[in-house]
XYZ file of C-alpha atoms in Angstrom:
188
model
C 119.181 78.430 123.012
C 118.374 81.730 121.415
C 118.432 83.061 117.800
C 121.853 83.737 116.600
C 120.205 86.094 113.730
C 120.269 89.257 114.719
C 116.668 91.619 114.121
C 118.162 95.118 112.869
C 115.622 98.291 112.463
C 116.636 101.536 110.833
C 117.188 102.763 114.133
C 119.793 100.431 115.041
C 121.565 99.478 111.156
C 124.244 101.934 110.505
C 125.627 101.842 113.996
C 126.276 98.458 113.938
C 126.218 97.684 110.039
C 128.437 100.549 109.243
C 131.287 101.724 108.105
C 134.489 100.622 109.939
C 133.189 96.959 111.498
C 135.597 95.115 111.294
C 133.276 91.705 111.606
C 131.612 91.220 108.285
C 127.495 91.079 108.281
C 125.625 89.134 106.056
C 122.429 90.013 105.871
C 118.645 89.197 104.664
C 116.019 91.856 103.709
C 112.650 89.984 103.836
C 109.079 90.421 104.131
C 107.246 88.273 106.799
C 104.477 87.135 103.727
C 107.262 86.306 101.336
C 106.833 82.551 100.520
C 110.682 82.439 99.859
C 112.050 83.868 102.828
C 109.843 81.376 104.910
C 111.492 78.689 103.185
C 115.255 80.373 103.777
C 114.565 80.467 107.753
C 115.687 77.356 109.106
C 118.817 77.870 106.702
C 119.358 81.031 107.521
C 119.063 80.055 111.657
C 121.836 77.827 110.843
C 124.051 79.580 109.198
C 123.927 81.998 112.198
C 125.020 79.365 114.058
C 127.961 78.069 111.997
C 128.891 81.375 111.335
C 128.987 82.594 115.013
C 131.481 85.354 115.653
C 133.500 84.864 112.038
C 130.407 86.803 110.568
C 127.186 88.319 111.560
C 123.551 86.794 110.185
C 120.723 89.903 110.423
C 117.810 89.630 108.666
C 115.784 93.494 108.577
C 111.924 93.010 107.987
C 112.342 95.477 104.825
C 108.499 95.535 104.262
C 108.399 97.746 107.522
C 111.834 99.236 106.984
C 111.039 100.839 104.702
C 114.001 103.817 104.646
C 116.767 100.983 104.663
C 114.770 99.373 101.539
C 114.915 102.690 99.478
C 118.103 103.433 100.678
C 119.634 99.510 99.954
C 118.083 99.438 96.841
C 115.880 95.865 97.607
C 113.550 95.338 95.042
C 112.707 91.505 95.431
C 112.093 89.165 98.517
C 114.887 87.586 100.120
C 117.582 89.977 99.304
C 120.568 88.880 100.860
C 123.805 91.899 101.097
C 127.395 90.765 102.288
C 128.514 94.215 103.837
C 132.202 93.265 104.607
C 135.762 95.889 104.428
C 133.315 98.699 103.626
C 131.709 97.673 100.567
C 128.528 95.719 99.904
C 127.838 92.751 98.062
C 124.302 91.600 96.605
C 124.438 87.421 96.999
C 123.096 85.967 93.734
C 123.979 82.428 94.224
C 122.302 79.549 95.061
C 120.090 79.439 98.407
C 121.985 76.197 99.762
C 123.614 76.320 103.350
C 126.899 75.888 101.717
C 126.695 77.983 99.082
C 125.909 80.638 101.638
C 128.158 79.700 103.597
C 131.034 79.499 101.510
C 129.897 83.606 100.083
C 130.237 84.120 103.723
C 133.444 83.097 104.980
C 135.236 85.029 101.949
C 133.586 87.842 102.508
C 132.980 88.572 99.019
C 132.132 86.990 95.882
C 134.749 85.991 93.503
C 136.395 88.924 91.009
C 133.893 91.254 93.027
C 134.682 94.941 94.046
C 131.442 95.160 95.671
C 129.187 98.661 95.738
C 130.007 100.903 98.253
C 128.089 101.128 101.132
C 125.658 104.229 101.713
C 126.983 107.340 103.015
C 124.038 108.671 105.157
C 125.252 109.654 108.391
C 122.382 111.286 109.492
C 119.083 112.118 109.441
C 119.833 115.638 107.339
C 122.041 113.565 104.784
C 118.866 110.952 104.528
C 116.352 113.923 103.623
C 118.453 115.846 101.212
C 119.338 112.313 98.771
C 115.451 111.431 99.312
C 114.785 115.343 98.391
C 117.529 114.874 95.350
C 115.621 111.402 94.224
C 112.638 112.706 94.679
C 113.637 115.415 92.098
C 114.809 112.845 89.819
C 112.001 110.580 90.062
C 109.688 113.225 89.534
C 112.114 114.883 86.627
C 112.955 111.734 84.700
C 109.364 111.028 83.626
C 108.554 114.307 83.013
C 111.317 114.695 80.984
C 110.334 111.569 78.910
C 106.872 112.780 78.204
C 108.225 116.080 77.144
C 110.132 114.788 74.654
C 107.817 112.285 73.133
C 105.346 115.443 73.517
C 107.989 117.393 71.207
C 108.543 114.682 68.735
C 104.820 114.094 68.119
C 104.220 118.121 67.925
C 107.413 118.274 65.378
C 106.103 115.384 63.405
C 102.236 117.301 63.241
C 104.650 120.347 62.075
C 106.247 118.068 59.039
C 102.813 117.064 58.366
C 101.176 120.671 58.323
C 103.988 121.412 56.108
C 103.944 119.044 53.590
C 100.240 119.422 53.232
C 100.179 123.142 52.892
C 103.199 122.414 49.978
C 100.759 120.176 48.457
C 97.688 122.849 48.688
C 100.301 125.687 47.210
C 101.081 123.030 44.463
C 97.505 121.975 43.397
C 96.738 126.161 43.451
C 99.678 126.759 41.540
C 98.196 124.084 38.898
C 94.582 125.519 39.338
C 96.244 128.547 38.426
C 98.412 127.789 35.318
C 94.996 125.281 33.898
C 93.123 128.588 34.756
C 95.497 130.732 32.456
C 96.107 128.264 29.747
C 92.432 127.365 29.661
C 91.769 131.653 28.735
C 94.793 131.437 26.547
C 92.897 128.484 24.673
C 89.230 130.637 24.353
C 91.001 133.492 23.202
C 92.780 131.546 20.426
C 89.164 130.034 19.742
């Protein structure tokens, strides 16, 4: 018998991932060297099989999908993402069968509204929120080292100031020990 997992690519995800499927998925972003998601395989093989047309087992090699992992937000190795009644959910349980399992079968974790699931339609959509992100990701940083940038130049500023208060204040003495020191000669 075959593999009840199903491999999805970037090509193939939103059509049958998407919006309106009425079959939940339950799926597992994983890199082929992750030590981890070696481990999960067998598990995840069987929970395929228990699961077999009440839910949907994928597993997307995220290391060479590398749109769906910007665009699902996976950060680690094994992420595993409920997508069920249009809404994800991010599985942070244990990594038993029957933990999974259970996660599974009600479609969603306990007291959980889920995230809602990515909007990009189409290729256009993709390239304007990477062109917006991109913006941000080069924006935010910048932005931070601007404004440390301005707080270091505005502390130098509080610091040029004082000191040139304290140089008018030691001329202003120079000047009055000056004068008094005349007055004194003259009265001498």
């Amino acid at each position: 018998a075959g593999s009840e997992v199903v491999t999805l690519t970037d090509a193939d995800f939103e059509e049958r991932v998407g919006h309106g499927n009425p079959i939940p998925w339950f799926v597992m972003f994983y890199a082929p060297w992750c030590s981890h998601c070696k481990a999960m395989a067998d598990d995840w093989e069987e929970l395929a099989e228990r699961l077999h047309e009440v839910v949907h087992v994928a597993q997307v090699d995220a290391s060479a999908e590398s749109r769906l992992e910007r665009e699902w937000g996976i950060s680690g190795y094994p992420t595993l993402i409920l997508v069920a009644e249009n809404a994800s959910h991010k599985y942070m349980g244990s990594r038993s069968l029957e933990a999974l399992e259970a996660f599974a079968r009600a479609g969603r974790p306990p007291a959980s509204q889920g995230w809602p699931l990515p909007q990009y339609r189409s290729r256009k959509d993709w390239l304007q929120y990477q062109a917006y992100t991109f913006w941000w990701e080069l924006v935010l940083p910048l932005a931070g080292a601007v404004a440390l940038m301005l707080a270091v130049f505005g502390w130098l500023l509080s610091q040029v100031r004082k000191e040139r208060e304290q140089e008018e204040k030691r001329r202003q003495d120079m000047l009055q020990f000056s004068a008094e020191s005349r007055a004194r000669l003259r009265e001498a």
